[in-house]
mmCIF file of C-alpha atoms and ligand atoms in Angstrom:
data_model
loop_
_atom_site.group_PDB
_atom_site.id
_atom_site.type_symbol
_atom_site.label_atom_id
_atom_site.label_comp_id
_atom_site.label_asym_id
_atom_site.label_seq_id
_atom_site.Cartn_x
_atom_site.Cartn_y
_atom_site.Cartn_z
ATOM 1 C CA UNK A 1 130.277 150.831 125.906
ATOM 2 C CA UNK A 2 129.147 151.453 122.669
ATOM 3 C CA UNK A 3 127.153 148.534 121.196
ATOM 4 C CA UNK A 4 129.160 146.796 117.998
ATOM 5 C CA UNK A 5 127.757 147.263 114.536
ATOM 6 C CA UNK A 6 125.484 144.679 113.214
ATOM 7 C CA UNK A 7 126.160 143.301 109.837
ATOM 8 C CA UNK A 8 121.745 143.590 109.820
ATOM 9 C CA UNK A 9 122.529 147.356 109.971
ATOM 10 C CA UNK A 10 125.780 147.833 107.794
ATOM 11 C CA UNK A 11 128.615 146.264 110.065
ATOM 12 C CA UNK A 12 131.413 143.591 109.462
ATOM 13 C CA UNK A 13 129.713 140.403 109.800
ATOM 14 C CA UNK A 14 131.222 137.511 112.136
ATOM 15 C CA UNK A 15 131.649 134.972 109.637
ATOM 16 C CA UNK A 16 131.834 136.021 105.849
ATOM 17 C CA UNK A 17 130.891 132.438 104.696
ATOM 18 C CA UNK A 18 127.642 131.303 106.254
ATOM 19 C CA UNK A 19 127.487 128.198 109.222
ATOM 20 C CA UNK A 20 124.462 126.502 108.129
ATOM 21 C CA UNK A 21 122.116 125.273 110.854
ATOM 22 C CA UNK A 22 123.088 121.623 109.816
ATOM 23 C CA UNK A 23 125.159 119.484 107.790
ATOM 24 C CA UNK A 24 124.965 115.695 107.471
ATOM 25 C CA UNK A 25 128.279 114.063 108.144
ATOM 26 C CA UNK A 26 128.537 111.521 105.414
ATOM 27 C CA UNK A 27 132.108 109.638 105.883
ATOM 28 C CA UNK A 28 133.941 107.167 103.461
ATOM 29 C CA UNK A 29 132.920 104.377 104.451
ATOM 30 C CA UNK A 30 129.043 105.335 104.452
ATOM 31 C CA UNK A 31 129.841 106.385 100.281
ATOM 32 C CA UNK A 32 131.430 102.866 100.295
ATOM 33 C CA UNK A 33 128.550 100.944 101.207
ATOM 34 C CA UNK A 34 126.166 102.827 99.665
ATOM 35 C CA UNK A 35 128.326 102.450 95.881
ATOM 36 C CA UNK A 36 128.609 98.861 97.009
ATOM 37 C CA UNK A 37 124.434 98.285 97.755
ATOM 38 C CA UNK A 38 124.019 99.692 93.966
ATOM 39 C CA UNK A 39 126.612 96.994 92.415
ATOM 40 C CA UNK A 40 125.066 94.589 94.592
ATOM 41 C CA UNK A 41 122.098 95.460 92.337
ATOM 42 C CA UNK A 42 119.420 94.929 95.128
ATOM 43 C CA UNK A 43 118.198 98.525 95.630
ATOM 44 C CA UNK A 44 114.609 98.350 98.058
ATOM 45 C CA UNK A 45 114.206 96.441 101.179
ATOM 46 C CA UNK A 46 116.488 93.523 101.827
ATOM 47 C CA UNK A 47 119.804 92.163 103.031
ATOM 48 C CA UNK A 48 120.551 95.616 104.373
ATOM 49 C CA UNK A 49 117.436 96.610 106.025
ATOM 50 C CA UNK A 50 116.918 93.117 107.539
ATOM 51 C CA UNK A 51 120.681 93.784 109.168
ATOM 52 C CA UNK A 52 120.391 96.990 110.028
ATOM 53 C CA UNK A 53 116.827 96.058 111.960
ATOM 54 C CA UNK A 54 119.003 93.328 113.827
ATOM 55 C CA UNK A 55 122.106 96.019 114.222
ATOM 56 C CA UNK A 56 119.665 99.269 115.659
ATOM 57 C CA UNK A 57 117.580 96.441 117.619
ATOM 58 C CA UNK A 58 120.506 95.426 119.347
ATOM 59 C CA UNK A 59 122.432 98.418 119.786
ATOM 60 C CA UNK A 60 118.859 100.026 121.652
ATOM 61 C CA UNK A 61 118.663 97.050 123.405
ATOM 62 C CA UNK A 62 115.390 96.241 122.424
ATOM 63 C CA UNK A 63 114.165 93.080 120.835
ATOM 64 C CA UNK A 64 112.829 94.097 117.736
ATOM 65 C CA UNK A 65 113.205 96.764 115.064
ATOM 66 C CA UNK A 66 110.888 97.404 111.860
ATOM 67 C CA UNK A 67 112.901 100.082 109.670
ATOM 68 C CA UNK A 68 110.641 102.528 107.395
ATOM 69 C CA UNK A 69 111.134 105.179 105.651
ATOM 70 C CA UNK A 70 110.132 108.002 108.376
ATOM 71 C CA UNK A 71 109.361 108.147 111.612
ATOM 72 C CA UNK A 72 105.807 109.211 110.689
ATOM 73 C CA UNK A 73 105.879 106.037 109.802
ATOM 74 C CA UNK A 74 106.873 104.015 112.251
ATOM 75 C CA UNK A 75 104.214 106.202 114.517
ATOM 76 C CA UNK A 76 101.434 105.499 112.370
ATOM 77 C CA UNK A 77 102.246 101.693 112.355
ATOM 78 C CA UNK A 78 102.948 102.118 116.106
ATOM 79 C CA UNK A 79 99.062 103.245 116.567
ATOM 80 C CA UNK A 80 97.609 100.782 114.245
ATOM 81 C CA UNK A 81 99.336 97.706 115.967
ATOM 82 C CA UNK A 82 97.800 98.961 118.894
ATOM 83 C CA UNK A 83 94.510 98.759 117.056
ATOM 84 C CA UNK A 84 93.777 102.478 117.969
ATOM 85 C CA UNK A 85 89.996 103.145 116.960
ATOM 86 C CA UNK A 86 87.827 106.297 115.680
ATOM 87 C CA UNK A 87 86.979 107.900 118.723
ATOM 88 C CA UNK A 88 89.949 106.702 120.895
ATOM 89 C CA UNK A 89 91.947 109.344 122.212
ATOM 90 C CA UNK A 90 95.736 109.889 122.625
ATOM 91 C CA UNK A 91 97.295 112.498 124.869
ATOM 92 C CA UNK A 92 100.483 114.564 123.446
ATOM 93 C CA UNK A 93 102.482 117.329 124.437
ATOM 94 C CA UNK A 94 102.358 120.877 123.018
ATOM 95 C CA UNK A 95 105.692 121.393 121.865
ATOM 96 C CA UNK A 96 106.261 118.540 119.144
ATOM 97 C CA UNK A 97 106.160 118.489 115.545
ATOM 98 C CA UNK A 98 103.338 117.918 113.492
ATOM 99 C CA UNK A 99 103.899 114.428 113.210
ATOM 100 C CA UNK A 100 103.577 113.143 116.548
ATOM 101 C CA UNK A 101 99.681 114.548 116.265
ATOM 102 C CA UNK A 102 98.688 113.834 112.738
ATOM 103 C CA UNK A 103 99.235 109.735 113.072
ATOM 104 C CA UNK A 104 96.907 110.243 115.368
ATOM 105 C CA UNK A 105 94.513 111.721 113.415
ATOM 106 C CA UNK A 106 94.802 109.474 110.483
ATOM 107 C CA UNK A 107 92.804 107.059 113.044
ATOM 108 C CA UNK A 108 89.972 109.396 113.244
ATOM 109 C CA UNK A 109 90.964 109.498 116.674
ATOM 110 C CA UNK A 110 91.478 112.609 118.969
ATOM 111 C CA UNK A 111 94.958 114.168 119.492
ATOM 112 C CA UNK A 112 94.544 114.975 123.048
ATOM 113 C CA UNK A 113 96.981 118.300 123.524
ATOM 114 C CA UNK A 114 98.847 118.699 126.771
ATOM 115 C CA UNK A 115 101.277 121.459 128.145
ATOM 116 C CA UNK A 116 104.811 121.008 128.915
ATOM 117 C CA UNK A 117 107.297 121.335 131.819
ATOM 118 C CA UNK A 118 108.928 124.558 131.322
ATOM 119 C CA UNK A 119 112.652 123.196 132.056
ATOM 120 C CA UNK A 120 112.884 120.291 129.689
ATOM 121 C CA UNK A 121 109.679 121.410 126.998
ATOM 122 C CA UNK A 122 108.851 117.708 127.750
ATOM 123 C CA UNK A 123 105.345 116.652 128.131
ATOM 124 C CA UNK A 124 104.358 117.084 131.541
ATOM 125 C CA UNK A 125 103.065 113.906 133.480
ATOM 126 C CA UNK A 126 100.572 115.779 135.935
ATOM 127 C CA UNK A 127 98.877 117.453 132.758
ATOM 128 C CA UNK A 128 99.283 113.782 131.292
ATOM 129 C CA UNK A 129 97.128 112.293 133.850
ATOM 130 C CA UNK A 130 94.883 115.146 133.957
ATOM 131 C CA UNK A 131 93.382 114.440 130.626
ATOM 132 C CA UNK A 132 92.731 111.452 131.025
ATOM 133 C CA UNK A 133 89.288 110.157 129.768
ATOM 134 C CA UNK A 134 87.253 106.952 129.562
ATOM 135 C CA UNK A 135 88.403 107.253 125.755
ATOM 136 C CA UNK A 136 92.076 107.182 126.051
ATOM 137 C CA UNK A 137 94.351 104.817 124.912
ATOM 138 C CA UNK A 138 97.945 105.645 124.620
ATOM 139 C CA UNK A 139 100.207 108.688 125.521
ATOM 140 C CA UNK A 140 102.963 109.578 123.542
ATOM 141 C CA UNK A 141 105.361 111.690 124.908
ATOM 142 C CA UNK A 142 108.304 113.343 122.777
ATOM 143 C CA UNK A 143 112.104 113.402 123.935
ATOM 144 C CA UNK A 144 112.579 117.125 122.873
ATOM 145 C CA UNK A 145 115.665 117.871 121.370
ATOM 146 C CA UNK A 146 116.914 114.195 122.799
ATOM 147 C CA UNK A 147 116.156 114.506 126.151
ATOM 148 C CA UNK A 148 114.509 111.517 127.664
ATOM 149 C CA UNK A 149 111.163 112.396 129.087
ATOM 150 C CA UNK A 150 110.426 111.323 133.028
ATOM 151 C CA UNK A 151 109.707 107.764 132.179
ATOM 152 C CA UNK A 152 109.274 106.660 135.358
ATOM 153 C CA UNK A 153 106.546 108.991 135.886
ATOM 154 C CA UNK A 154 104.591 108.270 132.388
ATOM 155 C CA UNK A 155 105.298 104.537 132.814
ATOM 156 C CA UNK A 156 103.513 105.035 135.948
ATOM 157 C CA UNK A 157 100.426 106.733 134.743
ATOM 158 C CA UNK A 158 100.089 104.047 131.679
ATOM 159 C CA UNK A 159 100.160 101.371 134.190
ATOM 160 C CA UNK A 160 97.288 103.123 136.418
ATOM 161 C CA UNK A 161 95.167 103.602 133.623
ATOM 162 C CA UNK A 162 96.179 100.784 131.749
ATOM 163 C CA UNK A 163 97.431 103.069 128.798
ATOM 164 C CA UNK A 164 100.263 101.640 125.615
ATOM 165 C CA UNK A 165 103.564 104.439 126.083
ATOM 166 C CA UNK A 166 105.181 105.382 122.660
ATOM 167 C CA UNK A 167 107.878 107.317 122.461
ATOM 168 C CA UNK A 168 108.226 109.660 119.982
ATOM 169 C CA UNK A 169 111.681 109.382 119.419
ATOM 170 C CA UNK A 170 112.968 111.265 116.936
ATOM 171 C CA UNK A 171 115.953 112.924 118.290
ATOM 172 C CA UNK A 172 116.559 110.656 120.669
ATOM 173 C CA UNK A 173 119.539 108.439 119.701
ATOM 174 C CA UNK A 174 121.490 107.566 122.104
ATOM 175 C CA UNK A 175 119.911 109.167 125.117
ATOM 176 C CA UNK A 176 119.966 107.597 127.806
ATOM 177 C CA UNK A 177 117.077 107.849 130.875
ATOM 178 C CA UNK A 178 118.740 106.632 134.401
ATOM 179 C CA UNK A 179 121.270 105.169 132.331
ATOM 180 C CA UNK A 180 118.785 103.298 130.011
ATOM 181 C CA UNK A 181 119.122 104.231 126.710
ATOM 182 C CA UNK A 182 115.933 105.700 125.002
ATOM 183 C CA UNK A 183 114.471 102.475 122.763
ATOM 184 C CA UNK A 184 113.469 100.463 125.784
ATOM 185 C CA UNK A 185 111.681 102.729 127.982
ATOM 186 C CA UNK A 186 108.257 102.747 126.423
ATOM 187 C CA UNK A 187 106.234 100.022 125.142
ATOM 188 C CA UNK A 188 106.933 101.006 121.236
ATOM 189 C CA UNK A 189 109.708 103.618 120.008
ATOM 190 C CA UNK A 190 110.151 105.601 117.298
ATOM 191 C CA UNK A 191 113.643 107.007 115.567
ATOM 192 C CA UNK A 192 113.423 109.267 112.695
ATOM 193 C CA UNK A 193 116.264 109.243 110.198
ATOM 194 C CA UNK A 194 115.543 112.050 108.814
ATOM 195 C CA UNK A 195 118.556 114.412 106.907
ATOM 196 C CA UNK A 196 118.601 116.658 110.480
ATOM 197 C CA UNK A 197 118.466 114.041 112.546
ATOM 198 C CA UNK A 198 121.281 112.224 114.749
ATOM 199 C CA UNK A 199 120.994 109.232 112.324
ATOM 200 C CA UNK A 200 120.454 110.278 108.900
ATOM 201 C CA UNK A 201 119.533 108.101 106.201
ATOM 202 C CA UNK A 202 117.895 111.269 104.119
ATOM 203 C CA UNK A 203 114.481 110.096 104.946
ATOM 204 C CA UNK A 204 113.905 106.839 107.099
ATOM 205 C CA UNK A 205 112.528 105.461 110.386
ATOM 206 C CA UNK A 206 112.664 102.778 112.900
ATOM 207 C CA UNK A 207 110.002 101.194 115.133
ATOM 208 C CA UNK A 208 111.700 99.309 118.114
ATOM 209 C CA UNK A 209 109.487 96.953 120.557
ATOM 210 C CA UNK A 210 109.747 94.395 122.873
ATOM 211 C CA UNK A 211 106.330 92.908 121.504
ATOM 212 C CA UNK A 212 106.706 90.707 119.116
ATOM 213 C CA UNK A 213 102.953 90.832 117.400
ATOM 214 C CA UNK A 214 103.341 94.463 117.583
ATOM 215 C CA UNK A 215 106.582 94.010 115.874
ATOM 216 C CA UNK A 216 105.512 91.804 113.313
ATOM 217 C CA UNK A 217 101.607 93.208 112.814
ATOM 218 C CA UNK A 218 103.713 96.766 112.016
ATOM 219 C CA UNK A 219 106.161 94.685 109.359
ATOM 220 C CA UNK A 220 103.495 93.335 107.631
ATOM 221 C CA UNK A 221 101.491 96.792 107.433
ATOM 222 C CA UNK A 222 104.761 98.832 106.398
ATOM 223 C CA UNK A 223 104.847 96.758 103.367
ATOM 224 C CA UNK A 224 101.334 96.945 101.670
ATOM 225 C CA UNK A 225 99.978 94.167 104.845
ATOM 226 C CA UNK A 226 101.317 91.459 102.984
ATOM 227 C CA UNK A 227 102.119 88.292 104.508
ATOM 228 C CA UNK A 228 105.710 88.050 102.929
ATOM 229 C CA UNK A 229 107.700 91.014 101.595
ATOM 230 C CA UNK A 230 109.248 91.775 98.532
ATOM 231 C CA UNK A 231 112.945 89.744 99.290
ATOM 232 C CA UNK A 232 111.412 86.843 100.727
ATOM 233 C CA UNK A 233 109.330 86.555 97.792
ATOM 234 C CA UNK A 234 112.348 86.632 95.315
ATOM 235 C CA UNK A 235 114.969 84.781 97.212
ATOM 236 C CA UNK A 236 115.149 80.738 96.643
ATOM 237 C CA UNK A 237 113.535 80.029 100.413
ATOM 238 C CA UNK A 238 110.943 81.994 100.241
ATOM 239 C CA UNK A 239 107.771 81.326 97.816
ATOM 240 C CA UNK A 240 106.371 83.312 95.012
ATOM 241 C CA UNK A 241 103.156 83.235 97.196
ATOM 242 C CA UNK A 242 101.591 85.936 99.362
ATOM 243 C CA UNK A 243 98.174 86.642 101.097
ATOM 244 C CA UNK A 244 96.983 90.294 101.910
ATOM 245 C CA UNK A 245 95.885 90.084 104.977
ATOM 246 C CA UNK A 246 95.022 93.954 105.415
ATOM 247 C CA UNK A 247 94.809 97.265 103.215
ATOM 248 C CA UNK A 248 98.490 98.106 104.853
ATOM 249 C CA UNK A 249 101.146 100.861 103.605
ATOM 250 C CA UNK A 250 103.873 101.686 101.729
ATOM 251 C CA UNK A 251 106.404 102.456 104.561
ATOM 252 C CA UNK A 252 109.360 100.456 103.555
ATOM 253 C CA UNK A 253 112.874 101.406 103.330
ATOM 254 C CA UNK A 254 115.324 100.972 101.236
ATOM 255 C CA UNK A 255 118.520 98.681 100.627
ATOM 256 C CA UNK A 256 120.228 102.048 99.610
ATOM 257 C CA UNK A 257 119.212 104.060 102.868
ATOM 258 C CA UNK A 258 119.807 100.697 105.111
ATOM 259 C CA UNK A 259 123.483 100.778 103.662
ATOM 260 C CA UNK A 260 123.920 104.777 105.372
ATOM 261 C CA UNK A 261 122.336 103.425 108.477
ATOM 262 C CA UNK A 262 124.355 100.740 109.365
ATOM 263 C CA UNK A 263 127.454 102.627 108.530
ATOM 264 C CA UNK A 264 126.335 105.302 110.757
ATOM 265 C CA UNK A 265 124.586 103.669 113.711
ATOM 266 C CA UNK A 266 128.215 102.802 114.432
ATOM 267 C CA UNK A 267 129.578 106.108 115.239
ATOM 268 C CA UNK A 268 126.032 107.193 117.469
ATOM 269 C CA UNK A 269 128.391 107.525 120.224
ATOM 270 C CA UNK A 270 131.063 109.039 118.226
ATOM 271 C CA UNK A 271 128.695 111.907 117.237
ATOM 272 C CA UNK A 272 127.140 112.175 120.676
ATOM 273 C CA UNK A 273 130.349 112.810 121.965
ATOM 274 C CA UNK A 274 131.048 115.728 119.700
ATOM 275 C CA UNK A 275 127.546 117.574 119.760
ATOM 276 C CA UNK A 276 128.087 117.105 123.855
ATOM 277 C CA UNK A 277 131.556 118.903 123.637
ATOM 278 C CA UNK A 278 129.755 121.379 121.162
ATOM 279 C CA UNK A 279 126.923 121.828 123.855
ATOM 280 C CA UNK A 280 129.556 122.011 126.756
ATOM 281 C CA UNK A 281 131.065 125.418 125.081
ATOM 282 C CA UNK A 282 127.815 127.123 124.327
ATOM 283 C CA UNK A 283 126.626 126.342 128.031
ATOM 284 C CA UNK A 284 129.996 127.737 130.004
ATOM 285 C CA UNK A 285 129.872 130.446 126.996
ATOM 286 C CA UNK A 286 126.022 131.426 127.576
ATOM 287 C CA UNK A 287 126.016 131.247 130.988
ATOM 288 C CA UNK A 288 127.867 134.791 131.089
ATOM 289 C CA UNK A 289 125.491 136.219 129.371
ATOM 290 C CA UNK A 290 122.234 137.687 131.023
ATOM 291 C CA UNK A 291 120.197 137.390 128.349
ATOM 292 C CA UNK A 292 119.939 134.187 127.298
ATOM 293 C CA UNK A 293 118.970 130.651 128.825
ATOM 294 C CA UNK A 294 121.242 127.585 127.994
ATOM 295 C CA UNK A 295 119.193 124.543 127.954
ATOM 296 C CA UNK A 296 118.186 122.496 131.280
ATOM 297 C CA UNK A 297 119.372 118.864 130.875
ATOM 298 C CA UNK A 298 118.533 116.730 134.117
ATOM 299 C CA UNK A 299 120.619 115.323 136.374
ATOM 300 C CA UNK A 300 119.391 111.542 135.791
ATOM 301 C CA UNK A 301 119.300 111.783 132.162
ATOM 302 C CA UNK A 302 122.196 111.448 129.328
ATOM 303 C CA UNK A 303 120.493 113.966 126.937
ATOM 304 C CA UNK A 304 121.369 113.432 122.873
ATOM 305 C CA UNK A 305 122.085 116.748 122.358
ATOM 306 C CA UNK A 306 119.815 116.818 118.831
ATOM 307 C CA UNK A 307 119.396 120.321 119.019
ATOM 308 C CA UNK A 308 120.813 123.316 121.312
ATOM 309 C CA UNK A 309 117.773 125.206 122.180
ATOM 310 C CA UNK A 310 118.782 128.265 123.086
ATOM 311 C CA UNK A 311 116.336 130.526 125.072
ATOM 312 C CA UNK A 312 116.221 134.465 124.910
ATOM 313 C CA UNK A 313 115.318 136.270 127.545
ATOM 314 C CA UNK A 314 112.926 138.942 126.336
ATOM 315 C CA UNK A 315 112.440 141.288 128.900
ATOM 316 C CA UNK A 316 116.055 142.936 128.959
ATOM 317 C CA UNK A 317 116.186 142.911 124.965
ATOM 318 C CA UNK A 318 114.251 145.847 123.098
ATOM 319 C CA UNK A 319 113.334 143.555 120.238
ATOM 320 C CA UNK A 320 111.831 139.880 119.587
ATOM 321 C CA UNK A 321 112.520 136.328 118.620
ATOM 322 C CA UNK A 322 112.416 137.204 115.439
ATOM 323 C CA UNK A 323 114.715 139.756 115.038
ATOM 324 C CA UNK A 324 117.691 137.869 116.633
ATOM 325 C CA UNK A 325 117.531 135.146 114.368
ATOM 326 C CA UNK A 326 116.843 137.831 111.228
ATOM 327 C CA UNK A 327 120.029 139.621 112.808
ATOM 328 C CA UNK A 328 122.221 136.023 113.768
ATOM 329 C CA UNK A 329 121.220 135.143 109.917
ATOM 330 C CA UNK A 330 123.522 138.034 109.078
ATOM 331 C CA UNK A 331 126.046 137.655 111.037
ATOM 332 C CA UNK A 332 126.489 134.307 108.885
ATOM 333 C CA UNK A 333 124.908 132.057 111.652
ATOM 334 C CA UNK A 334 122.390 130.004 110.130
ATOM 335 C CA UNK A 335 119.706 128.949 112.867
ATOM 336 C CA UNK A 336 116.283 127.571 113.181
ATOM 337 C CA UNK A 337 112.948 127.189 115.584
ATOM 338 C CA UNK A 338 111.764 124.044 117.204
ATOM 339 C CA UNK A 339 108.826 123.915 117.320
ATOM 340 C CA UNK A 340 105.715 126.007 116.809
ATOM 341 C CA UNK A 341 103.522 124.369 119.364
ATOM 342 C CA UNK A 342 100.788 122.513 117.682
ATOM 343 C CA UNK A 343 97.957 124.210 118.922
ATOM 344 C CA UNK A 344 98.782 127.502 116.881
ATOM 345 C CA UNK A 345 98.594 125.836 113.560
ATOM 346 C CA UNK A 346 95.634 125.804 111.919
ATOM 347 C CA UNK A 347 95.294 122.134 111.936
ATOM 348 C CA UNK A 348 94.512 121.912 115.511
ATOM 349 C CA UNK A 349 93.809 125.097 116.093
ATOM 350 C CA UNK A 350 90.679 125.354 113.732
ATOM 351 C CA UNK A 351 89.679 121.687 114.680
ATOM 352 C CA UNK A 352 89.583 122.197 118.801
ATOM 353 C CA UNK A 353 89.319 125.935 118.519
ATOM 354 C CA UNK A 354 92.440 126.495 120.823
ATOM 355 C CA UNK A 355 93.892 129.972 121.626
ATOM 356 C CA UNK A 356 97.706 130.821 122.199
ATOM 357 C CA UNK A 357 97.491 130.238 125.938
ATOM 358 C CA UNK A 358 95.573 126.905 125.745
ATOM 359 C CA UNK A 359 99.403 125.747 126.626
ATOM 360 C CA UNK A 360 100.999 128.584 128.232
ATOM 361 C CA UNK A 361 104.306 127.092 128.694
ATOM 362 C CA UNK A 362 104.245 126.269 125.450
ATOM 363 C CA UNK A 363 103.680 129.165 123.837
ATOM 364 C CA UNK A 364 105.832 131.397 126.152
ATOM 365 C CA UNK A 365 109.016 128.828 125.648
ATOM 366 C CA UNK A 366 107.857 128.277 121.857
ATOM 367 C CA UNK A 367 108.341 132.508 121.594
ATOM 368 C CA UNK A 368 111.766 133.076 122.925
ATOM 369 C CA UNK A 369 113.795 129.532 121.630
ATOM 370 C CA UNK A 370 116.141 129.408 118.860
ATOM 371 C CA UNK A 371 117.982 126.513 117.723
ATOM 372 C CA UNK A 372 121.668 126.720 117.418
ATOM 373 C CA UNK A 373 123.921 124.914 114.985
ATOM 374 C CA UNK A 374 124.484 121.857 117.113
ATOM 375 C CA UNK A 375 126.221 119.070 114.507
ATOM 376 C CA UNK A 376 129.506 116.734 114.012
ATOM 377 C CA UNK A 377 132.202 118.106 112.220
ATOM 378 C CA UNK A 378 131.454 121.535 113.663
ATOM 379 C CA UNK A 379 135.276 123.110 114.075
ATOM 380 C CA UNK A 380 136.176 125.194 117.060
ATOM 381 C CA UNK A 381 135.760 128.429 115.135
ATOM 382 C CA UNK A 382 132.509 127.446 114.085
ATOM 383 C CA UNK A 383 131.646 127.086 117.722
ATOM 384 C CA UNK A 384 133.358 130.254 118.566
ATOM 385 C CA UNK A 385 131.462 132.199 115.855
ATOM 386 C CA UNK A 386 128.266 131.028 117.344
ATOM 387 C CA UNK A 387 128.823 132.320 120.816
ATOM 388 C CA UNK A 388 130.327 135.360 119.432
ATOM 389 C CA UNK A 389 127.260 136.195 117.117
ATOM 390 C CA UNK A 390 124.958 135.857 119.941
ATOM 391 C CA UNK A 391 126.948 138.242 122.204
ATOM 392 C CA UNK A 392 126.975 140.604 119.208
ATOM 393 C CA UNK A 393 123.433 140.175 118.686
ATOM 394 C CA UNK A 394 122.289 139.965 122.296
ATOM 395 C CA UNK A 395 124.290 143.176 123.281
ATOM 396 C CA UNK A 396 123.024 145.338 120.251
ATOM 397 C CA UNK A 397 119.581 144.761 121.460
ATOM 398 C CA UNK A 398 119.889 145.085 125.498
ATOM 399 C CA UNK A 399 118.050 147.845 126.958
HETATM 400 C C1 PLP B 401 109.722 115.437 116.988
HETATM 401 C C2 PLP B 401 109.455 115.036 115.796
HETATM 402 N N1 PLP B 401 109.028 113.506 115.711
HETATM 403 C C3 PLP B 401 108.752 113.335 114.481
HETATM 404 C C4 PLP B 401 109.338 113.895 113.252
HETATM 405 C C5 PLP B 401 108.722 113.090 111.707
HETATM 406 O O1 PLP B 401 110.229 112.848 111.313
HETATM 407 P P1 PLP B 401 109.820 111.868 109.689
HETATM 408 O O2 PLP B 401 110.469 112.930 108.930
HETATM 409 O O3 PLP B 401 111.279 110.869 109.908
HETATM 410 O O4 PLP B 401 108.968 111.027 109.677
HETATM 411 C C6 PLP B 401 110.171 114.599 114.119
HETATM 412 C C7 PLP B 401 111.113 115.370 112.611
HETATM 413 O O5 PLP B 401 111.611 116.480 112.187
HETATM 414 C C8 PLP B 401 109.636 115.440 114.613
HETATM 415 O O6 PLP B 401 111.174 116.224 114.674
#
């Protein structure tokens, strides 16, 4: 069979108009809620943010939720709440976004990077246990692509060594581990509402926990360490008086963002089903193509399908991942790469002297990973175009 000419080489592209890697789904009720907020005149943290806290906590089944302006802020506040000190160690996976590690560095503490499971790309519990020292205070696990970590194993390790388990659940809304929603599986859990995330307010995040003292500390530190927030100060039942208890941060979420969040929260199950349907279609189609591997989802979890991480089998291909991405782009398909492992970045590599093979699984899997478009609102044609483009490109570069 003669391979089809790629758009990259002057052939006809699969699509005329580019399918973006992601497009946020904003519906009329979200727009109306934002307009109401603007008309109401209370733009920053106020009644809608408070309602968002309550409804989010209820949705995931946690006792407390503190809305903030990013998941990075939520994780920073989590580490502050547990009293992380300079010189402490926090175990984190290599396969994640820098936010998971930088928040540890904010404290003068050390992010101790460990390798991941090859199938899920989630932190390897045995590697966590092997990395524990007398300085270890916490573990931050990441539910990569929205697939929950092995929480039973991680919790058992944390209990055995008296460590706090923090979940970086930036991708994991909604996701279930053995039937239980992410948000109640760790001591503290951070969600992201960044524009590409399942619930998107542009920028935003949420810290959830069942521990009242941590929630109160995080709430206070999210707004300058003040003992009352702006809303309470300016309403009749509050008071103008406040005390700054500690040098805090400016991490509060605005009511404009909370308006988007409140409406989107009601749609998370529907959005997840739409992503799951896309994933099912992809996985069935890719099972026919030996040069690619569909994501593995363990039997006892329900992934959020935030990302669809296709892996290339590089052996039967004549080109590398970068060339495949370029060729897919020319066919009209936007893609992305999640993630460049932390130990390859100068900020971590130079500080701790890592080489690519310090974490061989993360390194190997990163080099063959491509994130495909998976967002609610993609049409059947969009999905078919992605499959056609992948088949065309890998077919062309087959040895
Ligand atoms: C795994 C992971 N953790 C944390 C973050 C940070 O989220 P935010 O942008 O809300 O701070 C991201 C964002 O991309 C992420 O992918």
